[in-house]
PDB file of C-alpha atoms in Angstrom:
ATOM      1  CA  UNK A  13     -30.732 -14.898-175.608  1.00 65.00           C
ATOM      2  CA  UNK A  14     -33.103 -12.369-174.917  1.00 73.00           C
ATOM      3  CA  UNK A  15     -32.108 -12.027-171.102  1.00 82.00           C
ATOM      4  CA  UNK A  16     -28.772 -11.599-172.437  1.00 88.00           C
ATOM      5  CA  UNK A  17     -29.050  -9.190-174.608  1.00 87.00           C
ATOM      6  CA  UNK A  18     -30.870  -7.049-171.677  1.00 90.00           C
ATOM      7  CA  UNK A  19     -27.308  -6.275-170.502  1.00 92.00           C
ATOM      8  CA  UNK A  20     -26.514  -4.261-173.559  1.00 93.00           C
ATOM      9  CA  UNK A  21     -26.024  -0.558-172.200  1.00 94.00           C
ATOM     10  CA  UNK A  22     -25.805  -2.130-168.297  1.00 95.00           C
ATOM     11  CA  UNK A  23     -22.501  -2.363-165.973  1.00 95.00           C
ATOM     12  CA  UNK A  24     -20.612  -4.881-166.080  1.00 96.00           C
ATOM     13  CA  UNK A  25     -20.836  -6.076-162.687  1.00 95.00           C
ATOM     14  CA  UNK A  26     -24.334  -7.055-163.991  1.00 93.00           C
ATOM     15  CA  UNK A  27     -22.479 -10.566-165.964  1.00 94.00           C
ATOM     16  CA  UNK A  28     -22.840 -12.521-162.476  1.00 91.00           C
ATOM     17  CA  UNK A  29     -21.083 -16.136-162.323  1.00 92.00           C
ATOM     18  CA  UNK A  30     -24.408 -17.754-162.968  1.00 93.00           C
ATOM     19  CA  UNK A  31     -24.311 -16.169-166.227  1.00 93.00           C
ATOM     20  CA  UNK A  32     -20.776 -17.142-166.771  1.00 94.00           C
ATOM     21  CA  UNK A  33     -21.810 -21.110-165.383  1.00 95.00           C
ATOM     22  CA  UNK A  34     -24.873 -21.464-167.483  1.00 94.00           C
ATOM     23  CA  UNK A  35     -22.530 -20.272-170.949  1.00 94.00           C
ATOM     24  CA  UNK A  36     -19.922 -22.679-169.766  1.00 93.00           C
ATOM     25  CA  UNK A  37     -22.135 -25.015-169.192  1.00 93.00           C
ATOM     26  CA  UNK A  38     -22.799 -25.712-173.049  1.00 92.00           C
ATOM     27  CA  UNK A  39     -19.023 -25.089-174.032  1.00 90.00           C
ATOM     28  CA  UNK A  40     -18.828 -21.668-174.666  1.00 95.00           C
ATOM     29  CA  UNK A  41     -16.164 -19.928-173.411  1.00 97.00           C
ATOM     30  CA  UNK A  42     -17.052 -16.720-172.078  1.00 97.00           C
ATOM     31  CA  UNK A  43     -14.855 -13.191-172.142  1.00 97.00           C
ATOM     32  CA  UNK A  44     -15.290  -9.948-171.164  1.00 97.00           C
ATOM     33  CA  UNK A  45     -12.985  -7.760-173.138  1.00 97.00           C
ATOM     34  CA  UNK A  46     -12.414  -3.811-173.122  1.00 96.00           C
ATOM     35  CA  UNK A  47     -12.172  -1.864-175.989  1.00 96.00           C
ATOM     36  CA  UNK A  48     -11.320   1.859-176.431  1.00 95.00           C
ATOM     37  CA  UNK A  49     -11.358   4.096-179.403  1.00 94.00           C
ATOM     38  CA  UNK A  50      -8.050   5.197-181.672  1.00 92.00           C
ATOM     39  CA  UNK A  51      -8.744   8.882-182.517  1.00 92.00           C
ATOM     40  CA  UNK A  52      -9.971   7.951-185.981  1.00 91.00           C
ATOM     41  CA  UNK A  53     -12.840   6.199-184.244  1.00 87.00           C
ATOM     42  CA  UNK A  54     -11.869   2.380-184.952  1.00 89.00           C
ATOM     43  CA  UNK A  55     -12.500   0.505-181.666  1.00 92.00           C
ATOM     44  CA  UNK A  56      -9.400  -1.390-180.661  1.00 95.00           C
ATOM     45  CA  UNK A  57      -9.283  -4.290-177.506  1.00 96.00           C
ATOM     46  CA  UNK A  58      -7.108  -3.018-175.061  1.00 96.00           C
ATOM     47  CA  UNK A  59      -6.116  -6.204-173.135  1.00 96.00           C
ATOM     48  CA  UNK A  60      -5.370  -9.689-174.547  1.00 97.00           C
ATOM     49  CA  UNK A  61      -7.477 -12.569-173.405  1.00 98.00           C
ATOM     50  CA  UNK A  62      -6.006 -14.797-170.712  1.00 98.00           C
ATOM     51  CA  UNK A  63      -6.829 -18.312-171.070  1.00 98.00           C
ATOM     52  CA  UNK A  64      -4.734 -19.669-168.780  1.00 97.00           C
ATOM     53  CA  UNK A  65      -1.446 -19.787-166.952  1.00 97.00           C
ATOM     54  CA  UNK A  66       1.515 -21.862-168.028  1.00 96.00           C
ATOM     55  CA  UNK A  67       3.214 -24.449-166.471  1.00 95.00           C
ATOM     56  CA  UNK A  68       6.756 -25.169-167.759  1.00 93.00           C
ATOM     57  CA  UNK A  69       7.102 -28.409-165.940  1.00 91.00           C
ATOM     58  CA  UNK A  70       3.856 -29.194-167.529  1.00 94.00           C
ATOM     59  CA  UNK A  71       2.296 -27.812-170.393  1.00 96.00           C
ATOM     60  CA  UNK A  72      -1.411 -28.247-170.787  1.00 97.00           C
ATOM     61  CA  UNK A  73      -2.437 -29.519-173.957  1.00 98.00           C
ATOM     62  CA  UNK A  74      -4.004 -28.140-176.801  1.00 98.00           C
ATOM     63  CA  UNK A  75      -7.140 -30.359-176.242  1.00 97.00           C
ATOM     64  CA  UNK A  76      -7.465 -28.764-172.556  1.00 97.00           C
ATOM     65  CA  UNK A  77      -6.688 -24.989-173.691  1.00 98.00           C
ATOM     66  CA  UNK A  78      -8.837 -24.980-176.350  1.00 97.00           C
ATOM     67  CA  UNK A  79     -11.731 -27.076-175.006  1.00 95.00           C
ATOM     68  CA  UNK A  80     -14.464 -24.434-176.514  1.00 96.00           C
ATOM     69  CA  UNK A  81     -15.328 -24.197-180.133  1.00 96.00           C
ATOM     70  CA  UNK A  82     -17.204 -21.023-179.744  1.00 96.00           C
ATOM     71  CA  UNK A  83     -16.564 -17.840-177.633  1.00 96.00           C
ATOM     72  CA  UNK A  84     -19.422 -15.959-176.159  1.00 96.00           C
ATOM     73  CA  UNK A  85     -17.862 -12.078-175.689  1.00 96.00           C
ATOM     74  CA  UNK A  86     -19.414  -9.271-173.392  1.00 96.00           C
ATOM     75  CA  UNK A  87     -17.850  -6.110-175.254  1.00 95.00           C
ATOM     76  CA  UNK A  88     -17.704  -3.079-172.873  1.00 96.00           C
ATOM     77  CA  UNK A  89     -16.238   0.695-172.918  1.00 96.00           C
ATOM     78  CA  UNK A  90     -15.883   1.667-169.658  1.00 96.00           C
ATOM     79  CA  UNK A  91     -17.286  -1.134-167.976  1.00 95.00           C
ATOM     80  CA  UNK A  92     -20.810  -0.587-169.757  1.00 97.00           C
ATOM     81  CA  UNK A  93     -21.772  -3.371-171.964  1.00 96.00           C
ATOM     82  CA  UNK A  94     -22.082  -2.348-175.784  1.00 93.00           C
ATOM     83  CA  UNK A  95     -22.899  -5.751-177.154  1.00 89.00           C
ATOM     84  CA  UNK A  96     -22.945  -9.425-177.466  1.00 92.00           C
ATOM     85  CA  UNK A  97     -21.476 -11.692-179.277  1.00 91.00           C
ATOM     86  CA  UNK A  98     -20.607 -15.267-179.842  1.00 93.00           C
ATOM     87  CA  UNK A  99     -17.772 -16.083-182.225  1.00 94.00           C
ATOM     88  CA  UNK A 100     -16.833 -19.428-183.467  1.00 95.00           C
ATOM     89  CA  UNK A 101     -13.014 -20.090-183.533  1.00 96.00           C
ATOM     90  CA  UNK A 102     -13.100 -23.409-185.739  1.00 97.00           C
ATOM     91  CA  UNK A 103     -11.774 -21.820-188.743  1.00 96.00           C
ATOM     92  CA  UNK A 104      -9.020 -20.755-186.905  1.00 97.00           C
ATOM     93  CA  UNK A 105      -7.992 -23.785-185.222  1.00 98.00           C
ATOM     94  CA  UNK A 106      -5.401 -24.711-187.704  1.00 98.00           C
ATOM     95  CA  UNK A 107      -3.529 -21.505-186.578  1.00 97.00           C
ATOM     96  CA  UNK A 108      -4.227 -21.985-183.151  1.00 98.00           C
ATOM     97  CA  UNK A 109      -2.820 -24.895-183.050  1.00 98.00           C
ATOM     98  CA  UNK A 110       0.260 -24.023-184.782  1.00 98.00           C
ATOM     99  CA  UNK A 111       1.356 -21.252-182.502  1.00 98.00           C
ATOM    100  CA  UNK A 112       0.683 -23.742-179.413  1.00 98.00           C
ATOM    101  CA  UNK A 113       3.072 -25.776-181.301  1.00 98.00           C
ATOM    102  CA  UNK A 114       5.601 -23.471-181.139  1.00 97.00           C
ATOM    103  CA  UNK A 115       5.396 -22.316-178.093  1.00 97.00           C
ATOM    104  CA  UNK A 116       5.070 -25.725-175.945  1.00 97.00           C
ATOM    105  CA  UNK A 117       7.707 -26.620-178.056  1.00 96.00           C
ATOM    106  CA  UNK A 118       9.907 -23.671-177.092  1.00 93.00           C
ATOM    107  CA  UNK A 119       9.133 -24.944-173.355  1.00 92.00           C
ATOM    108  CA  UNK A 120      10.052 -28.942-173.427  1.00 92.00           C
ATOM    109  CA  UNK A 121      12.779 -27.972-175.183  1.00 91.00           C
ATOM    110  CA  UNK A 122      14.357 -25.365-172.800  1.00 86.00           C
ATOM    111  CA  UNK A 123      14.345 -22.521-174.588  1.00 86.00           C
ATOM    112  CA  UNK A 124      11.053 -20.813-172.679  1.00 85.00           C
ATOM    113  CA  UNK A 125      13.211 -17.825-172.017  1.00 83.00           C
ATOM    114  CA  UNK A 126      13.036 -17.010-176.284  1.00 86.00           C
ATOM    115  CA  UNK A 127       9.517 -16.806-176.222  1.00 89.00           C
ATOM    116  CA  UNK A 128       8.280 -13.857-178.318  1.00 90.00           C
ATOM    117  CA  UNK A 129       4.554 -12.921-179.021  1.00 89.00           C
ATOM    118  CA  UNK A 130       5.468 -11.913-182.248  1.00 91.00           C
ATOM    119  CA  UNK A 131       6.535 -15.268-183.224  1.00 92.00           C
ATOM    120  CA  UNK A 132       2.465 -16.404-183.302  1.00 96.00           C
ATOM    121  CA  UNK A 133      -0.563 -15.697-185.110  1.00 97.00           C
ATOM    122  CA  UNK A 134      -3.611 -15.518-182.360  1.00 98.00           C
ATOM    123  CA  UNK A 135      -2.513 -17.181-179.322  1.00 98.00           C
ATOM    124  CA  UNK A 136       1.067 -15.988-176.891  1.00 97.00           C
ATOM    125  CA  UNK A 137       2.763 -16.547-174.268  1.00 96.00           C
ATOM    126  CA  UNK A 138       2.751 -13.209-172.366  1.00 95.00           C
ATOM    127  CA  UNK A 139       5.046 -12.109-170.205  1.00 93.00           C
ATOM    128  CA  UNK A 140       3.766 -11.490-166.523  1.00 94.00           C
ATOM    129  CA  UNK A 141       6.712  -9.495-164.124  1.00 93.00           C
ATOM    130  CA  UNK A 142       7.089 -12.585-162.155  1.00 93.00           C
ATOM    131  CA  UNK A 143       9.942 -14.758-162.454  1.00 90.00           C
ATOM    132  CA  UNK A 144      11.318 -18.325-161.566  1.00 89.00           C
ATOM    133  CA  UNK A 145      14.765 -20.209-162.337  1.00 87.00           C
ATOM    134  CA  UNK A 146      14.095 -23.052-164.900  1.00 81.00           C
ATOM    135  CA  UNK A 147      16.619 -25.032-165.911  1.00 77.00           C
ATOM    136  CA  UNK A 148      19.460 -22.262-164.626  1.00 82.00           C
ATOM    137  CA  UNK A 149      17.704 -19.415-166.175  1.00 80.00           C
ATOM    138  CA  UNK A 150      15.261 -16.594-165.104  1.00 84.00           C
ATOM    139  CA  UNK A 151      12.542 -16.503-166.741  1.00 85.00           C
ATOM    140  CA  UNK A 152       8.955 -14.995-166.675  1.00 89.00           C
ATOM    141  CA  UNK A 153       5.956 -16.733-165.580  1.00 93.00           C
ATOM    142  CA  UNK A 154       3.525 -16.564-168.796  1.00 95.00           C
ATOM    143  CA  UNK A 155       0.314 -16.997-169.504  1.00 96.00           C
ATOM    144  CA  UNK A 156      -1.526 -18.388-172.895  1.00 98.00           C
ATOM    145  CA  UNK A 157      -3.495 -15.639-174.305  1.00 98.00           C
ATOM    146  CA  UNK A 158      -4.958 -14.970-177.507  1.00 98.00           C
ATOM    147  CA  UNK A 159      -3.157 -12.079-178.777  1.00 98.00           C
ATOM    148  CA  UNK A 160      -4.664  -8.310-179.340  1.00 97.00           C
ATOM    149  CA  UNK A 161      -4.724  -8.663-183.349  1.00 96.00           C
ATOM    150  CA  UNK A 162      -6.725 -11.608-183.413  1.00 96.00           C
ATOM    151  CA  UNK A 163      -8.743  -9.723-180.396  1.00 96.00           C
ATOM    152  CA  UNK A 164      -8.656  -7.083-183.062  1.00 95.00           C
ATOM    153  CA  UNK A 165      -9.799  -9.428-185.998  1.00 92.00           C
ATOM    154  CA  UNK A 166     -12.752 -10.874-183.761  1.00 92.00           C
ATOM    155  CA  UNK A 167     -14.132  -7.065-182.875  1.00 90.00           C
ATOM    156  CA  UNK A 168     -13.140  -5.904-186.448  1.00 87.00           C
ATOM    157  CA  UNK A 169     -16.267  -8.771-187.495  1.00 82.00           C
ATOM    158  CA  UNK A 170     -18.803  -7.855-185.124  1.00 73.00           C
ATOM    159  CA  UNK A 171     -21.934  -5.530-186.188  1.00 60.00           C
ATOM    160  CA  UNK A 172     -22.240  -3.370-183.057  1.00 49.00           C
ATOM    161  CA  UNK A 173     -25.838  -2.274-182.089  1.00 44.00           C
ATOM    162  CA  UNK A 174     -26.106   1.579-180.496  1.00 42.00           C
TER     163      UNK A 174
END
């Protein structure tokens, strides 16, 4: 841990895929995330956290999304690294789930194009601009993310070190 907590206050450029393989290699999943400051000095994540991309024709299950039990998180501000930290997600697998729920259900049953983020707790569907005909309807590709406020909840829980 030591070695990676020598990347507080570096770039990060400096988190090189060895880093990334050697976290993944003992089930963590590992995010960089970007946070910026609201003008009453709270921190706030500025991008959701892309897990990965969905495929209507078929879904990945909720087994093979959420493999990892524990997230290991590089937070930066402007690309330098502020701190480390690993969160654990099981309490919030029950929620988790539910939202996948809803939204793989909204897919097999041909309704992707009603997808709305703020039908879920911590994990979406975003929208990317891209867009394919399913079942006689445009739609937008989307990805599985978890969602801002539960970006929000993770960073509101951390103990930041300056």
């Amino acid at each position: 841990m030591d070695e990676l907590e020598s990347l507080i206050g570096k770039s990060i450029s400096e988190i090189d895929s060895e880093i990334i393989k050697s976290l993944e290699s003992i089930d963590f999943k590992v995010a960089i995330l970007e946070y910026k400051y609201k003008n009453c000095g709270q921190r706030y994540p500025i991008h959701p956290f892309k897990l990965d991309i969905i495929d209507y024709n078929n879904v990945i299950s909720f087994d093979e999304l959420i493999y990892f039990r524990k997230i290991f998180i590089f937070w930066h501000f402007q690309g330098q690294i502020t701190d480390i930290e690993v969160f654990d997600i099981t309490s919030d697998l029950d929620n988790l789930k539910a939202d996948y729920d809803l939204i793989s259900g909204k897919i097999k049953n041909g309704n992707a194009c009603n997808l709305r983020q703020g039908d879920t707790k911590f994990l979406a569907a975003k929208r990317l601009n891209e867009t394919i005909v399913l079942n006689d309807k445009s739609v937008n590709i989307r990805e599985f993310v978890l969602k801002k406020s539960y970006l929000q909840k993770i960073l509101n829980e951390i103990k930041f070190n300056y």
